[in-house]
Amino acid sequence: MNDALLYILTTNGLLFLLSIIFWKFPPKKINSIYGYKTPKAMQNQQIWDFANSTFNRSLLIYAGLSFIACLAFTTLLNANLTWQPMAFVFLSVIVSIVKTEKALNENFTDEGKKKKLKK
């Protein structure tokens, strides 16, 4: 196995595997060990469930895209990868967090109540 492929499997592949685990086995109750833990996400069970499902779905999508992109770069283009796989990991996590926080702010008030839909 070449070094670039091993690097991709241990960065992007590991993130993709973790995203599958989080998606298949989301945390059931608010806890400080496992799940999407921000002060807003931990306000109540309804927000916790929403935040974790949103984050897990987003992370699964972006981790999968980053894994496929890095594999394509190294196999199809024979690109010499150095920092790029780790940048894809970082961007996948950051984009998932930003999308989750945006969804939380759109759906819940600062006090933890569900916002009413505008007609």
JSON list of C-alpha atoms in Angstrom, two decimals:
[
{"chain": "A", "resi": 1, "resn": "MET", "atom": "CA", "xyz": [0.00, 0.00, 0.00]},
{"chain": "A", "resi": 2, "resn": "ASN", "atom": "CA", "xyz": [1.46, 3.35, -0.92]},
{"chain": "A", "resi": 3, "resn": "ASP", "atom": "CA", "xyz": [2.01, 6.06, 1.69]},
{"chain": "A", "resi": 4, "resn": "ALA", "atom": "CA", "xyz": [-0.52, 8.51, 0.22]},
{"chain": "A", "resi": 5, "resn": "LEU", "atom": "CA", "xyz": [-3.31, 5.94, 0.35]},
{"chain": "A", "resi": 6, "resn": "LEU", "atom": "CA", "xyz": [-2.44, 5.02, 3.92]},
{"chain": "A", "resi": 7, "resn": "TYR", "atom": "CA", "xyz": [-2.47, 8.71, 4.86]},
{"chain": "A", "resi": 8, "resn": "ILE", "atom": "CA", "xyz": [-5.92, 9.17, 3.30]},
{"chain": "A", "resi": 9, "resn": "LEU", "atom": "CA", "xyz": [-7.30, 6.07, 5.02]},
{"chain": "A", "resi": 10, "resn": "THR", "atom": "CA", "xyz": [-6.03, 7.22, 8.42]},
{"chain": "A", "resi": 11, "resn": "THR", "atom": "CA", "xyz": [-7.37, 10.77, 8.10]},
{"chain": "A", "resi": 12, "resn": "ASN", "atom": "CA", "xyz": [-10.36, 11.00, 5.76]},
{"chain": "A", "resi": 13, "resn": "GLY", "atom": "CA", "xyz": [-11.22, 7.32, 6.03]},
{"chain": "A", "resi": 14, "resn": "LEU", "atom": "CA", "xyz": [-11.24, 7.46, 9.83]},
{"chain": "A", "resi": 15, "resn": "LEU", "atom": "CA", "xyz": [-13.44, 10.57, 9.84]},
{"chain": "A", "resi": 16, "resn": "PHE", "atom": "CA", "xyz": [-15.85, 8.88, 7.41]},
{"chain": "A", "resi": 17, "resn": "LEU", "atom": "CA", "xyz": [-15.95, 5.76, 9.60]},
{"chain": "A", "resi": 18, "resn": "LEU", "atom": "CA", "xyz": [-16.63, 7.87, 12.70]},
{"chain": "A", "resi": 19, "resn": "SER", "atom": "CA", "xyz": [-19.38, 9.75, 10.87]},
{"chain": "A", "resi": 20, "resn": "ILE", "atom": "CA", "xyz": [-21.05, 6.43, 9.99]},
{"chain": "A", "resi": 21, "resn": "ILE", "atom": "CA", "xyz": [-20.85, 5.33, 13.63]},
{"chain": "A", "resi": 22, "resn": "PHE", "atom": "CA", "xyz": [-22.32, 8.67, 14.85]},
{"chain": "A", "resi": 23, "resn": "TRP", "atom": "CA", "xyz": [-25.07, 8.43, 12.24]},
{"chain": "A", "resi": 24, "resn": "LYS", "atom": "CA", "xyz": [-25.96, 4.80, 13.03]},
{"chain": "A", "resi": 25, "resn": "PHE", "atom": "CA", "xyz": [-25.64, 5.15, 16.82]},
{"chain": "A", "resi": 26, "resn": "PRO", "atom": "CA", "xyz": [-26.62, 8.70, 17.80]},
{"chain": "A", "resi": 27, "resn": "PRO", "atom": "CA", "xyz": [-26.58, 9.56, 21.51]},
{"chain": "A", "resi": 28, "resn": "LYS", "atom": "CA", "xyz": [-29.97, 8.99, 23.10]},
{"chain": "A", "resi": 29, "resn": "LYS", "atom": "CA", "xyz": [-29.68, 11.30, 26.11]},
{"chain": "A", "resi": 30, "resn": "ILE", "atom": "CA", "xyz": [-27.80, 14.48, 26.86]},
{"chain": "A", "resi": 31, "resn": "ASN", "atom": "CA", "xyz": [-24.33, 13.57, 28.13]},
{"chain": "A", "resi": 32, "resn": "SER", "atom": "CA", "xyz": [-20.85, 15.06, 28.33]},
{"chain": "A", "resi": 33, "resn": "ILE", "atom": "CA", "xyz": [-19.05, 12.20, 26.57]},
{"chain": "A", "resi": 34, "resn": "TYR", "atom": "CA", "xyz": [-20.66, 11.40, 23.22]},
{"chain": "A", "resi": 35, "resn": "GLY", "atom": "CA", "xyz": [-22.48, 13.63, 20.76]},
{"chain": "A", "resi": 36, "resn": "TYR", "atom": "CA", "xyz": [-22.66, 17.18, 19.47]},
{"chain": "A", "resi": 37, "resn": "LYS", "atom": "CA", "xyz": [-22.03, 19.19, 22.62]},
{"chain": "A", "resi": 38, "resn": "THR", "atom": "CA", "xyz": [-22.47, 22.95, 22.58]},
{"chain": "A", "resi": 39, "resn": "PRO", "atom": "CA", "xyz": [-24.27, 24.96, 25.26]},
{"chain": "A", "resi": 40, "resn": "LYS", "atom": "CA", "xyz": [-27.27, 25.48, 22.99]},
{"chain": "A", "resi": 41, "resn": "ALA", "atom": "CA", "xyz": [-27.40, 21.81, 21.93]},
{"chain": "A", "resi": 42, "resn": "MET", "atom": "CA", "xyz": [-27.45, 20.70, 25.56]},
{"chain": "A", "resi": 43, "resn": "GLN", "atom": "CA", "xyz": [-30.32, 22.97, 26.69]},
{"chain": "A", "resi": 44, "resn": "ASN", "atom": "CA", "xyz": [-33.01, 20.29, 26.43]},
{"chain": "A", "resi": 45, "resn": "GLN", "atom": "CA", "xyz": [-33.67, 16.88, 24.89]},
{"chain": "A", "resi": 46, "resn": "GLN", "atom": "CA", "xyz": [-35.52, 18.24, 21.85]},
{"chain": "A", "resi": 47, "resn": "ILE", "atom": "CA", "xyz": [-32.60, 20.48, 20.87]},
{"chain": "A", "resi": 48, "resn": "TRP", "atom": "CA", "xyz": [-30.11, 17.70, 21.65]},
{"chain": "A", "resi": 49, "resn": "ASP", "atom": "CA", "xyz": [-31.87, 15.28, 19.30]},
{"chain": "A", "resi": 50, "resn": "PHE", "atom": "CA", "xyz": [-32.21, 17.90, 16.55]},
{"chain": "A", "resi": 51, "resn": "ALA", "atom": "CA", "xyz": [-28.57, 19.05, 16.85]},
{"chain": "A", "resi": 52, "resn": "ASN", "atom": "CA", "xyz": [-27.17, 15.53, 16.81]},
{"chain": "A", "resi": 53, "resn": "SER", "atom": "CA", "xyz": [-29.25, 14.39, 13.85]},
{"chain": "A", "resi": 54, "resn": "THR", "atom": "CA", "xyz": [-28.35, 17.54, 11.89]},
{"chain": "A", "resi": 55, "resn": "PHE", "atom": "CA", "xyz": [-24.64, 17.33, 12.72]},
{"chain": "A", "resi": 56, "resn": "ASN", "atom": "CA", "xyz": [-24.41, 13.58, 12.08]},
{"chain": "A", "resi": 57, "resn": "ARG", "atom": "CA", "xyz": [-26.11, 13.84, 8.69]},
{"chain": "A", "resi": 58, "resn": "SER", "atom": "CA", "xyz": [-23.95, 16.79, 7.66]},
{"chain": "A", "resi": 59, "resn": "LEU", "atom": "CA", "xyz": [-20.74, 15.15, 8.86]},
{"chain": "A", "resi": 60, "resn": "LEU", "atom": "CA", "xyz": [-21.58, 11.95, 7.00]},
{"chain": "A", "resi": 61, "resn": "ILE", "atom": "CA", "xyz": [-22.08, 13.86, 3.75]},
{"chain": "A", "resi": 62, "resn": "TYR", "atom": "CA", "xyz": [-18.98, 16.05, 4.00]},
{"chain": "A", "resi": 63, "resn": "ALA", "atom": "CA", "xyz": [-16.70, 13.33, 5.36]},
{"chain": "A", "resi": 64, "resn": "GLY", "atom": "CA", "xyz": [-17.79, 11.06, 2.51]},
{"chain": "A", "resi": 65, "resn": "LEU", "atom": "CA", "xyz": [-17.15, 13.79, -0.05]},
{"chain": "A", "resi": 66, "resn": "SER", "atom": "CA", "xyz": [-13.71, 14.55, 1.40]},
{"chain": "A", "resi": 67, "resn": "PHE", "atom": "CA", "xyz": [-12.80, 10.85, 1.44]},
{"chain": "A", "resi": 68, "resn": "ILE", "atom": "CA", "xyz": [-13.86, 10.39, -2.19]},
{"chain": "A", "resi": 69, "resn": "ALA", "atom": "CA", "xyz": [-12.10, 13.62, -3.26]},
{"chain": "A", "resi": 70, "resn": "CYS", "atom": "CA", "xyz": [-8.82, 12.62, -1.65]},
{"chain": "A", "resi": 71, "resn": "LEU", "atom": "CA", "xyz": [-9.00, 9.13, -3.10]},
{"chain": "A", "resi": 72, "resn": "ALA", "atom": "CA", "xyz": [-9.66, 10.64, -6.53]},
{"chain": "A", "resi": 73, "resn": "PHE", "atom": "CA", "xyz": [-6.75, 13.06, -6.20]},
{"chain": "A", "resi": 74, "resn": "THR", "atom": "CA", "xyz": [-4.31, 10.33, -5.29]},
{"chain": "A", "resi": 75, "resn": "THR", "atom": "CA", "xyz": [-5.48, 7.59, -7.66]},
{"chain": "A", "resi": 76, "resn": "LEU", "atom": "CA", "xyz": [-6.81, 9.36, -10.75]},
{"chain": "A", "resi": 77, "resn": "LEU", "atom": "CA", "xyz": [-4.54, 12.38, -10.79]},
{"chain": "A", "resi": 78, "resn": "ASN", "atom": "CA", "xyz": [-1.51, 10.75, -9.14]},
{"chain": "A", "resi": 79, "resn": "ALA", "atom": "CA", "xyz": [-1.28, 13.92, -7.04]},
{"chain": "A", "resi": 80, "resn": "ASN", "atom": "CA", "xyz": [1.36, 14.14, -4.35]},
{"chain": "A", "resi": 81, "resn": "LEU", "atom": "CA", "xyz": [-0.73, 14.84, -1.25]},
{"chain": "A", "resi": 82, "resn": "THR", "atom": "CA", "xyz": [0.79, 16.43, 1.83]},
{"chain": "A", "resi": 83, "resn": "TRP", "atom": "CA", "xyz": [-1.54, 18.68, 3.81]},
{"chain": "A", "resi": 84, "resn": "GLN", "atom": "CA", "xyz": [-4.65, 18.38, 1.62]},
{"chain": "A", "resi": 85, "resn": "PRO", "atom": "CA", "xyz": [-6.31, 15.34, 3.29]},
{"chain": "A", "resi": 86, "resn": "MET", "atom": "CA", "xyz": [-6.03, 16.97, 6.70]},
{"chain": "A", "resi": 87, "resn": "ALA", "atom": "CA", "xyz": [-7.44, 20.22, 5.27]},
{"chain": "A", "resi": 88, "resn": "PHE", "atom": "CA", "xyz": [-10.42, 18.26, 3.93]},
{"chain": "A", "resi": 89, "resn": "VAL", "atom": "CA", "xyz": [-10.96, 16.73, 7.39]},
{"chain": "A", "resi": 90, "resn": "PHE", "atom": "CA", "xyz": [-10.79, 20.14, 9.02]},
{"chain": "A", "resi": 91, "resn": "LEU", "atom": "CA", "xyz": [-13.20, 21.68, 6.49]},
{"chain": "A", "resi": 92, "resn": "SER", "atom": "CA", "xyz": [-15.64, 18.77, 6.83]},
{"chain": "A", "resi": 93, "resn": "VAL", "atom": "CA", "xyz": [-15.87, 19.25, 10.58]},
{"chain": "A", "resi": 94, "resn": "ILE", "atom": "CA", "xyz": [-16.04, 23.06, 10.41]},
{"chain": "A", "resi": 95, "resn": "VAL", "atom": "CA", "xyz": [-18.75, 23.07, 7.72]},
{"chain": "A", "resi": 96, "resn": "SER", "atom": "CA", "xyz": [-20.79, 20.52, 9.71]},
{"chain": "A", "resi": 97, "resn": "ILE", "atom": "CA", "xyz": [-20.55, 22.64, 12.87]},
{"chain": "A", "resi": 98, "resn": "VAL", "atom": "CA", "xyz": [-21.50, 25.85, 11.04]},
{"chain": "A", "resi": 99, "resn": "LYS", "atom": "CA", "xyz": [-24.47, 24.19, 9.32]},
{"chain": "A", "resi": 100, "resn": "THR", "atom": "CA", "xyz": [-25.66, 22.70, 12.62]},
{"chain": "A", "resi": 101, "resn": "GLU", "atom": "CA", "xyz": [-25.39, 26.00, 14.50]},
{"chain": "A", "resi": 102, "resn": "LYS", "atom": "CA", "xyz": [-27.23, 27.79, 11.69]},
{"chain": "A", "resi": 103, "resn": "ALA", "atom": "CA", "xyz": [-30.01, 25.18, 11.80]},
{"chain": "A", "resi": 104, "resn": "LEU", "atom": "CA", "xyz": [-30.23, 25.49, 15.60]},
{"chain": "A", "resi": 105, "resn": "ASN", "atom": "CA", "xyz": [-30.54, 29.28, 15.38]},
{"chain": "A", "resi": 106, "resn": "GLU", "atom": "CA", "xyz": [-33.20, 28.99, 12.66]},
{"chain": "A", "resi": 107, "resn": "ASN", "atom": "CA", "xyz": [-35.29, 26.46, 14.61]},
{"chain": "A", "resi": 108, "resn": "PHE", "atom": "CA", "xyz": [-34.85, 27.32, 18.29]},
{"chain": "A", "resi": 109, "resn": "THR", "atom": "CA", "xyz": [-34.82, 30.47, 20.41]},
{"chain": "A", "resi": 110, "resn": "ASP", "atom": "CA", "xyz": [-31.98, 31.34, 22.78]},
{"chain": "A", "resi": 111, "resn": "GLU", "atom": "CA", "xyz": [-34.19, 30.12, 25.63]},
{"chain": "A", "resi": 112, "resn": "GLY", "atom": "CA", "xyz": [-34.47, 26.67, 24.06]},
{"chain": "A", "resi": 113, "resn": "LYS", "atom": "CA", "xyz": [-38.00, 26.89, 22.71]},
{"chain": "A", "resi": 114, "resn": "LYS", "atom": "CA", "xyz": [-38.97, 25.77, 19.20]},
{"chain": "A", "resi": 115, "resn": "LYS", "atom": "CA", "xyz": [-39.55, 28.74, 16.91]},
{"chain": "A", "resi": 116, "resn": "LYS", "atom": "CA", "xyz": [-42.91, 29.10, 15.23]},
{"chain": "A", "resi": 117, "resn": "LEU", "atom": "CA", "xyz": [-42.91, 28.71, 11.46]},
{"chain": "A", "resi": 118, "resn": "LYS", "atom": "CA", "xyz": [-43.52, 31.95, 9.59]},
{"chain": "A", "resi": 119, "resn": "LYS", "atom": "CA", "xyz": [-46.46, 31.91, 7.19]}
]
